[in-house]
PDB file of C-alpha atoms in Angstrom:
ATOM      1  CA  THR A  99     165.354-137.602  10.257  1.00 62.00           C
ATOM      2  CA  GLY A 100     164.797-136.966  13.007  1.00 73.00           C
ATOM      3  CA  THR A 101     167.725-137.274  16.064  1.00 80.00           C
ATOM      4  CA  PRO A 102     170.211-139.833  17.018  1.00 82.00           C
ATOM      5  CA  LYS A 103     168.428-143.036  17.389  1.00 86.00           C
ATOM      6  CA  GLN A 104     166.429-142.332  14.187  1.00 85.00           C
ATOM      7  CA  LYS A 105     168.369-141.790  12.111  1.00 86.00           C
ATOM      8  CA  VAL A 106     169.886-145.448  13.026  1.00 89.00           C
ATOM      9  CA  GLU A 107     167.058-146.705  12.632  1.00 88.00           C
ATOM     10  CA  MET A 108     166.247-145.861   8.905  1.00 92.00           C
ATOM     11  CA  LEU A 109     169.460-147.221   8.191  1.00 95.00           C
ATOM     12  CA  LYS A 110     168.730-150.694   7.217  1.00 95.00           C
ATOM     13  CA  ALA A 111     165.805-148.807   5.026  1.00 96.00           C
ATOM     14  CA  ALA A 112     167.995-147.149   3.269  1.00 96.00           C
ATOM     15  CA  HIS A 113     170.227-150.063   2.514  1.00 96.00           C
ATOM     16  CA  GLU A 114     166.692-151.909   1.156  1.00 97.00           C
ATOM     17  CA  LEU A 115     166.360-148.768  -1.466  1.00 96.00           C
ATOM     18  CA  LYS A 116     169.598-148.103  -2.766  1.00 96.00           C
ATOM     19  CA  ASP A 117     169.326-152.058  -3.330  1.00 96.00           C
ATOM     20  CA  LYS A 118     165.846-151.402  -5.370  1.00 95.00           C
ATOM     21  CA  GLY A 119     168.342-149.545  -7.837  1.00 95.00           C
ATOM     22  CA  TYR A 120     166.366-145.374  -5.979  1.00 95.00           C
ATOM     23  CA  ASN A 121     167.556-142.252  -5.215  1.00 97.00           C
ATOM     24  CA  ILE A 122     168.038-141.370  -1.413  1.00 97.00           C
ATOM     25  CA  PHE A 123     167.920-137.162  -1.461  1.00 97.00           C
ATOM     26  CA  ALA A 124     168.437-136.112   2.186  1.00 95.00           C
ATOM     27  CA  THR A 125     169.629-132.589   3.795  1.00 91.00           C
ATOM     28  CA  GLY A 126     172.320-132.064   5.843  1.00 91.00           C
ATOM     29  CA  GLY A 127     172.797-134.217   8.634  1.00 89.00           C
ATOM     30  CA  THR A 128     170.508-137.150   7.094  1.00 92.00           C
ATOM     31  CA  SER A 129     172.811-136.440   4.368  1.00 95.00           C
ATOM     32  CA  LYS A 130     176.057-136.513   6.067  1.00 95.00           C
ATOM     33  CA  PHE A 131     175.252-139.106   7.935  1.00 94.00           C
ATOM     34  CA  LEU A 132     173.837-141.283   5.744  1.00 95.00           C
ATOM     35  CA  THR A 133     177.229-140.416   3.524  1.00 97.00           C
ATOM     36  CA  GLU A 134     179.574-142.112   6.372  1.00 96.00           C
ATOM     37  CA  ASN A 135     177.142-144.787   7.047  1.00 96.00           C
ATOM     38  CA  GLY A 136     177.810-145.947   3.054  1.00 96.00           C
ATOM     39  CA  ILE A 137     174.635-144.733   1.354  1.00 96.00           C
ATOM     40  CA  GLU A 138     175.453-143.051  -1.481  1.00 97.00           C
ATOM     41  CA  ASN A 139     172.614-139.421  -1.653  1.00 97.00           C
ATOM     42  CA  THR A 140     172.018-136.837  -3.286  1.00 98.00           C
ATOM     43  CA  ARG A 141     172.483-133.195  -0.690  1.00 97.00           C
ATOM     44  CA  VAL A 142     169.666-131.677  -1.282  1.00 95.00           C
ATOM     45  CA  PHE A 143     168.793-128.033   0.425  1.00 94.00           C
ATOM     46  CA  TRP A 144     166.080-125.979   2.200  1.00 86.00           C
ATOM     47  CA  PRO A 145     165.054-122.288   1.194  1.00 83.00           C
ATOM     48  CA  SER A 146     166.749-121.153   3.168  1.00 85.00           C
ATOM     49  CA  GLU A 147     169.539-122.733   2.801  1.00 90.00           C
ATOM     50  CA  GLU A 148     171.977-121.836  -0.370  1.00 93.00           C
ATOM     51  CA  GLY A 149     172.474-124.613  -2.680  1.00 94.00           C
ATOM     52  CA  LYS A 150     171.272-126.691  -5.286  1.00 96.00           C
ATOM     53  CA  PRO A 151     169.186-129.358  -5.559  1.00 96.00           C
ATOM     54  CA  GLN A 152     166.688-126.827  -3.359  1.00 94.00           C
ATOM     55  CA  ALA A 153     164.267-129.442  -2.163  1.00 91.00           C
ATOM     56  CA  LEU A 154     161.128-127.927  -2.561  1.00 91.00           C
ATOM     57  CA  GLU A 155     161.915-126.909  -5.856  1.00 94.00           C
ATOM     58  CA  MET A 156     162.070-131.360  -6.949  1.00 95.00           C
ATOM     59  CA  LEU A 157     158.986-131.503  -5.306  1.00 93.00           C
ATOM     60  CA  HIS A 158     156.776-128.466  -7.725  1.00 93.00           C
ATOM     61  CA  LYS A 159     158.342-130.764 -10.362  1.00 95.00           C
ATOM     62  CA  LYS A 160     157.466-134.102  -9.267  1.00 94.00           C
ATOM     63  CA  GLU A 161     161.247-135.249  -8.800  1.00 96.00           C
ATOM     64  CA  ILE A 162     160.556-136.847  -5.328  1.00 95.00           C
ATOM     65  CA  ASP A 163     158.270-139.516  -4.958  1.00 94.00           C
ATOM     66  CA  MET A 164     158.292-139.745  -1.096  1.00 94.00           C
ATOM     67  CA  VAL A 165     159.278-137.923   1.643  1.00 93.00           C
ATOM     68  CA  VAL A 166     160.179-139.114   5.214  1.00 93.00           C
ATOM     69  CA  ASN A 167     160.646-135.657   7.616  1.00 89.00           C
ATOM     70  CA  ILE A 168     161.040-136.677  10.847  1.00 85.00           C
ATOM     71  CA  PRO A 169     160.607-133.971  13.132  1.00 78.00           C
ATOM     72  CA  ARG A 170     163.363-133.932  16.160  1.00 68.00           C
ATOM     73  CA  ASP A 171     160.773-131.814  18.398  1.00 61.00           C
ATOM     74  CA  LEU A 172     157.342-130.609  17.879  1.00 58.00           C
ATOM     75  CA  SER A 173     159.112-126.716  16.607  1.00 57.00           C
ATOM     76  CA  ALA A 174     156.460-124.839  14.125  1.00 57.00           C
ATOM     77  CA  GLY A 175     160.181-124.848  11.640  1.00 57.00           C
ATOM     78  CA  GLU A 176     160.328-128.263  12.015  1.00 52.00           C
ATOM     79  CA  LEU A 177     156.380-129.613  12.103  1.00 53.00           C
ATOM     80  CA  ASP A 178     156.362-126.853   8.436  1.00 61.00           C
ATOM     81  CA  ASN A 179     159.907-128.538   6.474  1.00 60.00           C
ATOM     82  CA  GLY A 180     157.442-131.665   5.427  1.00 70.00           C
ATOM     83  CA  ARG A 181     154.110-129.355   4.538  1.00 79.00           C
ATOM     84  CA  ALA A 182     155.314-128.206   1.196  1.00 84.00           C
ATOM     85  CA  ALA A 183     154.463-132.196   0.322  1.00 88.00           C
ATOM     86  CA  ILE A 184     150.896-132.496   1.875  1.00 87.00           C
ATOM     87  CA  ASP A 185     150.940-129.977   0.012  1.00 90.00           C
ATOM     88  CA  LEU A 186     151.129-131.366  -3.361  1.00 92.00           C
ATOM     89  CA  ASN A 187     149.654-134.972  -2.554  1.00 93.00           C
ATOM     90  CA  ILE A 188     153.244-136.477  -1.882  1.00 93.00           C
ATOM     91  CA  PRO A 189     153.131-139.274   0.504  1.00 93.00           C
ATOM     92  CA  LEU A 190     154.557-138.212   3.660  1.00 92.00           C
ATOM     93  CA  ILE A 191     155.722-140.595   6.492  1.00 93.00           C
ATOM     94  CA  THR A 192     156.469-138.923   9.868  1.00 89.00           C
ATOM     95  CA  ASN A 193     157.081-142.072  11.744  1.00 90.00           C
ATOM     96  CA  ALA A 194     160.938-143.657  11.518  1.00 90.00           C
ATOM     97  CA  ARG A 195     159.221-147.105  12.224  1.00 92.00           C
ATOM     98  CA  LEU A 196     156.150-146.443  10.580  1.00 94.00           C
ATOM     99  CA  ALA A 197     159.158-145.459   7.503  1.00 94.00           C
ATOM    100  CA  SER A 198     161.695-148.486   8.199  1.00 95.00           C
ATOM    101  CA  ALA A 199     158.473-151.075   7.780  1.00 95.00           C
ATOM    102  CA  PHE A 200     156.886-149.390   5.107  1.00 94.00           C
ATOM    103  CA  ILE A 201     160.001-148.841   2.563  1.00 95.00           C
ATOM    104  CA  HIS A 202     160.663-153.444   4.044  1.00 95.00           C
ATOM    105  CA  ALA A 203     157.303-153.731   2.499  1.00 92.00           C
ATOM    106  CA  PHE A 204     157.862-152.368  -0.312  1.00 87.00           C
ATOM    107  CA  CYS A 205     161.823-153.516  -0.945  1.00 94.00           C
ATOM    108  CA  THR A 206     160.873-156.964  -0.598  1.00 93.00           C
ATOM    109  CA  MET A 207     157.232-157.488  -1.784  1.00 89.00           C
ATOM    110  CA  SER A 208     156.240-157.710  -5.724  1.00 86.00           C
ATOM    111  CA  ILE A 209     152.697-156.628  -6.748  1.00 81.00           C
ATOM    112  CA  ASP A 210     151.946-160.248  -7.513  1.00 84.00           C
ATOM    113  CA  ASP A 211     152.568-161.283  -2.881  1.00 83.00           C
ATOM    114  CA  ILE A 212     149.740-158.582  -2.354  1.00 79.00           C
ATOM    115  CA  ALA A 213     145.922-159.595  -2.093  1.00 80.00           C
ATOM    116  CA  ILE A 214     143.196-157.596  -2.339  1.00 80.00           C
ATOM    117  CA  LYS A 215     140.081-157.048  -1.368  1.00 81.00           C
ATOM    118  CA  SER A 216     137.061-155.118  -1.925  1.00 86.00           C
ATOM    119  CA  TRP A 217     136.132-153.534   0.634  1.00 86.00           C
ATOM    120  CA  ASP A 218     133.701-155.580   1.718  1.00 89.00           C
ATOM    121  CA  GLU A 219     135.057-158.760   2.856  1.00 85.00           C
ATOM    122  CA  TYR A 220     136.984-156.792   5.676  1.00 80.00           C
ATOM    123  CA  LYS A 221     132.957-157.206   7.283  1.00 72.00           C
TER     124      LYS A 221
END
């Protein structure tokens, strides 16, 4: 997940996920960062890396429910990393602030807290 600053911005959200019992899967640098900050996670590998489990295989098997992939830069390689999630209809969030807010919301709210309205009620 992105730059060191963005990784720090995601720490609280990662703690919330673990406190709720979610498994966190992370690639190389993010896995190391989470471990160094006391957040249990499972290291996964890109197809270009040797090792198991492979992130892409897990996506195809629907073993991952959501992907947070914050690009460090706008290079083609960085932007392509989330492509498989999109192709497989797995939610992809590419903004650290949005990801943190979304994770906080679903970790702290119950279905009873959410008011579901008809589209017509928003007019």
